[in-house]
Amino acid sequence: DFSTYAPVERAVIDGRMLLWVALAKGFEIKAAAVTALEQTEWRTVCVIVACGGKDMADWIGLLDRIENFARVEKCSAVRIIGREGWQRMLPTYRPKRVVLEKEL
């Protein structure tokens, strides 16, 4: 269950998930995200299991880097599990059941 902090932290430390950090000048942390590659029955998807920060307009464009990583890893989509508010910020993503997903 990755709905709480401890399992996500353990997965990052163990190398099963990746931690992405957006830094401002002076190395101030503006945002952080955690991704996991998940194999479904028919494809691999890159799931953003956690993401948060401040001044979103300054770092939301960095999502392209996660999408590029997912392509290199042969993922067919990036999936975001989060609040409905993400849908407003990510117009190229479409809701799929209770998650947002962008085909790569």
mmCIF file of N, CA and C in Angstrom:
data_model
loop_
_atom_site.group_PDB
_atom_site.id
_atom_site.type_symbol
_atom_site.label_atom_id
_atom_site.label_comp_id
_atom_site.label_asym_id
_atom_site.label_seq_id
_atom_site.Cartn_x
_atom_site.Cartn_y
_atom_site.Cartn_z
ATOM 1 N N ASP A 1 0.843 -1.183 0.000
ATOM 2 C CA ASP A 1 0.000 0.000 0.000
ATOM 3 C C ASP A 1 0.886 1.243 0.000
ATOM 4 N N PHE A 2 0.768 2.063 -1.046
ATOM 5 C CA PHE A 2 1.604 3.263 -1.169
ATOM 6 C C PHE A 2 0.807 4.529 -0.884
ATOM 7 N N SER A 3 -0.233 4.428 -0.074
ATOM 8 C CA SER A 3 -1.032 5.604 0.255
ATOM 9 C C SER A 3 -0.501 6.340 1.478
ATOM 10 N N THR A 4 0.546 5.810 2.105
ATOM 11 C CA THR A 4 1.169 6.481 3.238
ATOM 12 C C THR A 4 2.658 6.645 2.972
ATOM 13 N N TYR A 5 3.297 7.475 3.773
ATOM 14 C CA TYR A 5 4.691 7.857 3.552
ATOM 15 C C TYR A 5 5.681 6.697 3.682
ATOM 16 N N ALA A 6 5.593 5.914 4.725
ATOM 17 C CA ALA A 6 6.619 4.901 5.023
ATOM 18 C C ALA A 6 6.844 3.898 3.892
ATOM 19 N N PRO A 7 5.806 3.316 3.287
ATOM 20 C CA PRO A 7 6.065 2.372 2.198
ATOM 21 C C PRO A 7 6.710 3.029 0.972
ATOM 22 N N VAL A 8 6.334 4.266 0.693
ATOM 23 C CA VAL A 8 6.942 4.982 -0.436
ATOM 24 C C VAL A 8 8.411 5.255 -0.126
ATOM 25 N N GLU A 9 8.691 5.726 1.074
ATOM 26 C CA GLU A 9 10.074 5.974 1.480
ATOM 27 C C GLU A 9 10.908 4.703 1.350
ATOM 28 N N ARG A 10 10.408 3.587 1.834
ATOM 29 C CA ARG A 10 11.134 2.318 1.767
ATOM 30 C C ARG A 10 11.381 1.910 0.323
ATOM 31 N N ALA A 11 10.381 2.077 -0.547
ATOM 32 C CA ALA A 11 10.528 1.707 -1.953
ATOM 33 C C ALA A 11 11.584 2.563 -2.648
ATOM 34 N N VAL A 12 11.665 3.852 -2.304
ATOM 35 C CA VAL A 12 12.694 4.727 -2.878
ATOM 36 C C VAL A 12 14.073 4.293 -2.378
ATOM 37 N N ILE A 13 14.185 4.076 -1.084
ATOM 38 C CA ILE A 13 15.474 3.663 -0.511
ATOM 39 C C ILE A 13 15.928 2.332 -1.099
ATOM 40 N N ASP A 14 14.987 1.414 -1.315
ATOM 41 C CA ASP A 14 15.312 0.099 -1.874
ATOM 42 C C ASP A 14 15.556 0.127 -3.382
ATOM 43 N N GLY A 15 15.272 1.270 -4.030
ATOM 44 C CA GLY A 15 15.483 1.377 -5.474
ATOM 45 C C GLY A 15 14.334 0.865 -6.313
ATOM 46 N N ARG A 16 13.196 0.591 -5.688
ATOM 47 C CA ARG A 16 12.031 0.129 -6.443
ATOM 48 C C ARG A 16 11.225 1.286 -7.015
ATOM 49 N N MET A 17 11.453 2.484 -6.501
ATOM 50 C CA MET A 17 10.824 3.710 -7.003
ATOM 51 C C MET A 17 11.900 4.773 -7.117
ATOM 52 N N LEU A 18 11.627 5.780 -7.961
ATOM 53 C CA LEU A 18 12.578 6.881 -8.134
ATOM 54 C C LEU A 18 12.032 8.160 -7.517
ATOM 55 N N LEU A 19 12.918 8.916 -6.895
ATOM 56 C CA LEU A 19 12.595 10.231 -6.352
ATOM 57 C C LEU A 19 13.102 11.282 -7.321
ATOM 58 N N TRP A 20 12.222 12.175 -7.734
ATOM 59 C CA TRP A 20 12.546 13.279 -8.637
ATOM 60 C C TRP A 20 12.420 14.571 -7.835
ATOM 61 N N VAL A 21 13.411 15.457 -7.954
ATOM 62 C CA VAL A 21 13.401 16.700 -7.193
ATOM 63 C C VAL A 21 13.588 17.876 -8.154
ATOM 64 N N ALA A 22 12.740 18.890 -8.037
ATOM 65 C CA ALA A 22 12.865 20.124 -8.815
ATOM 66 C C ALA A 22 13.513 21.167 -7.913
ATOM 67 N N LEU A 23 14.651 21.666 -8.359
ATOM 68 C CA LEU A 23 15.405 22.637 -7.567
ATOM 69 C C LEU A 23 15.349 24.017 -8.196
ATOM 70 N N ALA A 24 15.303 25.034 -7.351
ATOM 71 C CA ALA A 24 15.410 26.421 -7.796
ATOM 72 C C ALA A 24 16.869 26.839 -7.646
ATOM 73 N N LYS A 25 17.184 28.032 -8.108
ATOM 74 C CA LYS A 25 18.529 28.550 -7.895
ATOM 75 C C LYS A 25 18.830 28.534 -6.409
ATOM 76 N N GLY A 26 20.056 28.237 -6.071
ATOM 77 C CA GLY A 26 20.418 28.137 -4.668
ATOM 78 C C GLY A 26 20.032 26.793 -4.074
ATOM 79 N N PHE A 27 19.618 25.876 -4.923
ATOM 80 C CA PHE A 27 19.277 24.517 -4.525
ATOM 81 C C PHE A 27 18.089 24.411 -3.577
ATOM 82 N N GLU A 28 17.209 25.386 -3.637
ATOM 83 C CA GLU A 28 15.964 25.306 -2.886
ATOM 84 C C GLU A 28 15.068 24.251 -3.541
ATOM 85 N N ILE A 29 14.503 23.359 -2.759
ATOM 86 C CA ILE A 29 13.603 22.342 -3.304
ATOM 87 C C ILE A 29 12.237 22.980 -3.548
ATOM 88 N N LYS A 30 11.816 22.960 -4.814
ATOM 89 C CA LYS A 30 10.516 23.506 -5.191
ATOM 90 C C LYS A 30 9.441 22.423 -5.214
ATOM 91 N N ALA A 31 9.845 21.188 -5.562
ATOM 92 C CA ALA A 31 8.871 20.107 -5.667
ATOM 93 C C ALA A 31 9.600 18.772 -5.636
ATOM 94 N N ALA A 32 8.831 17.741 -5.371
ATOM 95 C CA ALA A 32 9.361 16.382 -5.418
ATOM 96 C C ALA A 32 8.266 15.449 -5.909
ATOM 97 N N ALA A 33 8.688 14.415 -6.605
ATOM 98 C CA ALA A 33 7.754 13.400 -7.098
ATOM 99 C C ALA A 33 8.411 12.036 -6.943
ATOM 100 N N VAL A 34 7.583 11.030 -6.868
ATOM 101 C CA VAL A 34 8.058 9.653 -6.802
ATOM 102 C C VAL A 34 7.349 8.869 -7.902
ATOM 103 N N THR A 35 8.146 8.103 -8.662
ATOM 104 C CA THR A 35 7.581 7.300 -9.744
ATOM 105 C C THR A 35 7.895 5.825 -9.532
ATOM 106 N N ALA A 36 7.030 4.998 -10.114
ATOM 107 C CA ALA A 36 7.224 3.548 -10.105
ATOM 108 C C ALA A 36 6.857 3.011 -11.479
ATOM 109 N N LEU A 37 7.623 2.056 -11.960
ATOM 110 C CA LEU A 37 7.282 1.364 -13.200
ATOM 111 C C LEU A 37 6.439 0.157 -12.826
ATOM 112 N N GLU A 38 5.266 0.075 -13.422
ATOM 113 C CA GLU A 38 4.355 -1.019 -13.098
ATOM 114 C C GLU A 38 3.997 -1.790 -14.356
ATOM 115 N N GLN A 39 4.081 -3.088 -14.258
ATOM 116 C CA GLN A 39 3.708 -3.972 -15.357
ATOM 117 C C GLN A 39 2.255 -4.370 -15.180
ATOM 118 N N THR A 40 1.409 -4.003 -16.151
ATOM 119 C CA THR A 40 0.016 -4.442 -16.131
ATOM 120 C C THR A 40 -0.053 -5.756 -16.911
ATOM 121 N N GLU A 41 -1.226 -6.221 -17.148
ATOM 122 C CA GLU A 41 -1.385 -7.474 -17.900
ATOM 123 C C GLU A 41 -0.827 -7.371 -19.316
ATOM 124 N N TRP A 42 -0.880 -6.194 -19.911
ATOM 125 C CA TRP A 42 -0.487 -6.078 -21.314
ATOM 126 C C TRP A 42 0.527 -4.983 -21.615
ATOM 127 N N ARG A 43 0.944 -4.181 -20.613
ATOM 128 C CA ARG A 43 1.891 -3.113 -20.895
ATOM 129 C C ARG A 43 2.550 -2.620 -19.612
ATOM 130 N N THR A 44 3.571 -1.789 -19.801
ATOM 131 C CA THR A 44 4.247 -1.170 -18.664
ATOM 132 C C THR A 44 3.860 0.303 -18.628
ATOM 133 N N VAL A 45 3.550 0.796 -17.435
ATOM 134 C CA VAL A 45 3.230 2.203 -17.260
ATOM 135 C C VAL A 45 4.122 2.782 -16.171
ATOM 136 N N CYS A 46 4.404 4.074 -16.298
ATOM 137 C CA CYS A 46 5.145 4.807 -15.277
ATOM 138 C C CYS A 46 4.107 5.541 -14.437
ATOM 139 N N VAL A 47 4.047 5.205 -13.159
ATOM 140 C CA VAL A 47 3.040 5.776 -12.278
ATOM 141 C C VAL A 47 3.690 6.816 -11.368
ATOM 142 N N ILE A 48 3.137 8.009 -11.371
ATOM 143 C CA ILE A 48 3.555 9.032 -10.421
ATOM 144 C C ILE A 48 2.711 8.789 -9.173
ATOM 145 N N VAL A 49 3.343 8.212 -8.159
ATOM 146 C CA VAL A 49 2.596 7.816 -6.969
ATOM 147 C C VAL A 49 2.517 8.923 -5.931
ATOM 148 N N ALA A 50 3.402 9.901 -6.032
ATOM 149 C CA ALA A 50 3.379 11.042 -5.108
ATOM 150 C C ALA A 50 4.003 12.236 -5.794
ATOM 151 N N CYS A 51 3.448 13.408 -5.550
ATOM 152 C CA CYS A 51 4.008 14.634 -6.117
ATOM 153 C C CYS A 51 3.480 15.822 -5.322
ATOM 154 N N GLY A 52 4.366 16.747 -5.038
ATOM 155 C CA GLY A 52 3.940 17.937 -4.327
ATOM 156 C C GLY A 52 5.023 18.992 -4.342
ATOM 157 N N GLY A 53 4.637 20.208 -4.067
ATOM 158 C CA GLY A 53 5.606 21.293 -4.040
ATOM 159 C C GLY A 53 4.920 22.636 -3.971
ATOM 160 N N LYS A 54 5.695 23.653 -4.277
ATOM 161 C CA LYS A 54 5.160 25.019 -4.275
ATOM 162 C C LYS A 54 5.508 25.679 -5.596
ATOM 163 N N ASP A 55 4.783 26.727 -5.930
ATOM 164 C CA ASP A 55 5.005 27.453 -7.187
ATOM 165 C C ASP A 55 4.980 26.502 -8.383
ATOM 166 N N MET A 56 3.884 25.768 -8.517
ATOM 167 C CA MET A 56 3.760 24.737 -9.547
ATOM 168 C C MET A 56 4.098 25.227 -10.946
ATOM 169 N N ALA A 57 3.760 26.458 -11.260
ATOM 170 C CA ALA A 57 4.046 26.986 -12.599
ATOM 171 C C ALA A 57 5.540 26.943 -12.910
ATOM 172 N N ASP A 58 6.372 26.986 -11.879
ATOM 173 C CA ASP A 58 7.826 26.963 -12.074
ATOM 174 C C ASP A 58 8.360 25.586 -12.427
ATOM 175 N N TRP A 59 7.638 24.522 -12.099
ATOM 176 C CA TRP A 59 8.200 23.184 -12.296
ATOM 177 C C TRP A 59 7.312 22.195 -13.033
ATOM 178 N N ILE A 60 6.063 22.511 -13.298
ATOM 179 C CA ILE A 60 5.176 21.536 -13.925
ATOM 180 C C ILE A 60 5.700 21.094 -15.298
ATOM 181 N N GLY A 61 6.427 21.966 -15.986
ATOM 182 C CA GLY A 61 7.002 21.612 -17.283
ATOM 183 C C GLY A 61 8.044 20.513 -17.201
ATOM 184 N N LEU A 62 8.589 20.289 -16.009
ATOM 185 C CA LEU A 62 9.575 19.223 -15.836
ATOM 186 C C LEU A 62 8.958 17.836 -15.944
ATOM 187 N N LEU A 63 7.642 17.775 -15.969
ATOM 188 C CA LEU A 63 6.980 16.492 -16.171
ATOM 189 C C LEU A 63 7.426 15.848 -17.479
ATOM 190 N N ASP A 64 7.824 16.669 -18.453
ATOM 191 C CA ASP A 64 8.345 16.144 -19.720
ATOM 192 C C ASP A 64 9.518 15.197 -19.490
ATOM 193 N N ARG A 65 10.332 15.475 -18.496
ATOM 194 C CA ARG A 65 11.496 14.618 -18.212
ATOM 195 C C ARG A 65 11.058 13.249 -17.699
ATOM 196 N N ILE A 66 10.021 13.234 -16.901
ATOM 197 C CA ILE A 66 9.496 11.941 -16.440
ATOM 198 C C ILE A 66 8.897 11.186 -17.625
ATOM 199 N N GLU A 67 8.197 11.893 -18.494
ATOM 200 C CA GLU A 67 7.628 11.250 -19.684
ATOM 201 C C GLU A 67 8.731 10.685 -20.575
ATOM 202 N N ASN A 68 9.822 11.423 -20.754
ATOM 203 C CA ASN A 68 10.941 10.926 -21.561
ATOM 204 C C ASN A 68 11.579 9.701 -20.918
ATOM 205 N N PHE A 69 11.752 9.725 -19.598
ATOM 206 C CA PHE A 69 12.266 8.565 -18.875
ATOM 207 C C PHE A 69 11.357 7.363 -19.133
ATOM 208 N N ALA A 70 10.048 7.577 -19.061
ATOM 209 C CA ALA A 70 9.095 6.487 -19.277
ATOM 210 C C ALA A 70 9.225 5.913 -20.687
ATOM 211 N N ARG A 71 9.426 6.760 -21.670
ATOM 212 C CA ARG A 71 9.609 6.270 -23.040
ATOM 213 C C ARG A 71 10.861 5.398 -23.142
ATOM 214 N N VAL A 72 11.959 5.859 -22.547
ATOM 215 C CA VAL A 72 13.214 5.097 -22.563
ATOM 216 C C VAL A 72 13.013 3.732 -21.899
ATOM 217 N N GLU A 73 12.189 3.697 -20.865
ATOM 218 C CA GLU A 73 11.917 2.454 -20.148
ATOM 219 C C GLU A 73 10.835 1.610 -20.831
ATOM 220 N N LYS A 74 10.427 2.022 -22.041
ATOM 221 C CA LYS A 74 9.441 1.293 -22.849
ATOM 222 C C LYS A 74 8.045 1.279 -22.243
ATOM 223 N N CYS A 75 7.711 2.323 -21.508
ATOM 224 C CA CYS A 75 6.357 2.469 -20.969
ATOM 225 C C CYS A 75 5.440 2.985 -22.076
ATOM 226 N N SER A 76 4.199 2.578 -22.039
ATOM 227 C CA SER A 76 3.250 3.058 -23.038
ATOM 228 C C SER A 76 2.415 4.216 -22.526
ATOM 229 N N ALA A 77 2.550 4.543 -21.217
ATOM 230 C CA ALA A 77 1.773 5.643 -20.652
ATOM 231 C C ALA A 77 2.401 6.098 -19.340
ATOM 232 N N VAL A 78 2.056 7.339 -18.973
ATOM 233 C CA VAL A 78 2.356 7.853 -17.638
ATOM 234 C C VAL A 78 1.019 8.016 -16.948
ATOM 235 N N ARG A 79 0.949 7.537 -15.747
ATOM 236 C CA ARG A 79 -0.305 7.548 -14.992
ATOM 237 C C ARG A 79 -0.086 8.337 -13.707
ATOM 238 N N ILE A 80 -1.034 9.169 -13.382
ATOM 239 C CA ILE A 80 -0.966 9.960 -12.156
ATOM 240 C C ILE A 80 -2.131 9.568 -11.267
ATOM 241 N N ILE A 81 -1.803 9.203 -10.065
ATOM 242 C CA ILE A 81 -2.825 8.897 -9.081
ATOM 243 C C ILE A 81 -2.824 10.060 -8.097
ATOM 244 N N GLY A 82 -3.881 10.826 -8.104
ATOM 245 C CA GLY A 82 -3.893 12.007 -7.253
ATOM 246 C C GLY A 82 -5.237 12.692 -7.232
ATOM 247 N N ARG A 83 -5.216 13.917 -6.764
ATOM 248 C CA ARG A 83 -6.432 14.711 -6.643
ATOM 249 C C ARG A 83 -6.964 15.132 -8.008
ATOM 250 N N GLU A 84 -8.245 15.414 -8.071
ATOM 251 C CA GLU A 84 -8.872 15.849 -9.318
ATOM 252 C C GLU A 84 -8.272 17.151 -9.827
ATOM 253 N N GLY A 85 -7.718 17.968 -8.933
ATOM 254 C CA GLY A 85 -7.126 19.238 -9.339
ATOM 255 C C GLY A 85 -6.002 19.083 -10.347
ATOM 256 N N TRP A 86 -5.346 17.918 -10.363
ATOM 257 C CA TRP A 86 -4.288 17.681 -11.349
ATOM 258 C C TRP A 86 -4.837 17.759 -12.774
ATOM 259 N N GLN A 87 -6.084 17.387 -12.958
ATOM 260 C CA GLN A 87 -6.671 17.391 -14.296
ATOM 261 C C GLN A 87 -6.639 18.787 -14.908
ATOM 262 N N ARG A 88 -6.875 19.821 -14.114
ATOM 263 C CA ARG A 88 -6.822 21.205 -14.616
ATOM 264 C C ARG A 88 -5.413 21.568 -15.075
ATOM 265 N N MET A 89 -4.401 21.104 -14.333
ATOM 266 C CA MET A 89 -3.016 21.476 -14.615
ATOM 267 C C MET A 89 -2.406 20.673 -15.755
ATOM 268 N N LEU A 90 -3.007 19.537 -16.096
ATOM 269 C CA LEU A 90 -2.437 18.635 -17.100
ATOM 270 C C LEU A 90 -3.458 18.339 -18.196
ATOM 271 N N PRO A 91 -3.711 19.309 -19.067
ATOM 272 C CA PRO A 91 -4.774 19.138 -20.054
ATOM 273 C C PRO A 91 -4.505 18.053 -21.094
ATOM 274 N N THR A 92 -3.251 17.629 -21.272
ATOM 275 C CA THR A 92 -2.995 16.563 -22.245
ATOM 276 C C THR A 92 -3.197 15.176 -21.633
ATOM 277 N N TYR A 93 -3.473 15.122 -20.335
ATOM 278 C CA TYR A 93 -3.789 13.855 -19.671
ATOM 279 C C TYR A 93 -5.304 13.693 -19.639
ATOM 280 N N ARG A 94 -5.758 12.468 -19.681
ATOM 281 C CA ARG A 94 -7.185 12.179 -19.678
ATOM 282 C C ARG A 94 -7.517 11.271 -18.496
ATOM 283 N N PRO A 95 -8.675 11.505 -17.882
ATOM 284 C CA PRO A 95 -9.049 10.619 -16.782
ATOM 285 C C PRO A 95 -9.316 9.205 -17.283
ATOM 286 N N LYS A 96 -8.795 8.233 -16.589
ATOM 287 C CA LYS A 96 -9.050 6.820 -16.871
ATOM 288 C C LYS A 96 -9.492 6.224 -15.551
ATOM 289 N N ARG A 97 -10.758 5.971 -15.412
ATOM 290 C CA ARG A 97 -11.335 5.544 -14.144
ATOM 291 C C ARG A 97 -11.083 6.620 -13.096
ATOM 292 N N VAL A 98 -10.252 6.368 -12.111
ATOM 293 C CA VAL A 98 -9.986 7.336 -11.056
ATOM 294 C C VAL A 98 -8.566 7.898 -11.134
ATOM 295 N N VAL A 99 -7.916 7.702 -12.278
ATOM 296 C CA VAL A 99 -6.552 8.181 -12.441
ATOM 297 C C VAL A 99 -6.463 8.999 -13.726
ATOM 298 N N LEU A 100 -5.410 9.817 -13.828
ATOM 299 C CA LEU A 100 -5.125 10.513 -15.082
ATOM 300 C C LEU A 100 -4.030 9.747 -15.794
ATOM 301 N N GLU A 101 -4.136 9.681 -17.116
ATOM 302 C CA GLU A 101 -3.163 8.904 -17.873
ATOM 303 C C GLU A 101 -2.869 9.593 -19.181
ATOM 304 N N LYS A 102 -1.586 9.620 -19.566
ATOM 305 C CA LYS A 102 -1.176 10.156 -20.863
ATOM 306 C C LYS A 102 -0.487 9.058 -21.627
ATOM 307 N N GLU A 103 -1.015 8.739 -22.805
ATOM 308 C CA GLU A 103 -0.377 7.758 -23.681
ATOM 309 C C GLU A 103 0.908 8.345 -24.225
ATOM 310 N N LEU A 104 1.952 7.540 -24.291
ATOM 311 C CA LEU A 104 3.244 8.008 -24.826
ATOM 312 C C LEU A 104 3.436 7.560 -26.248
#
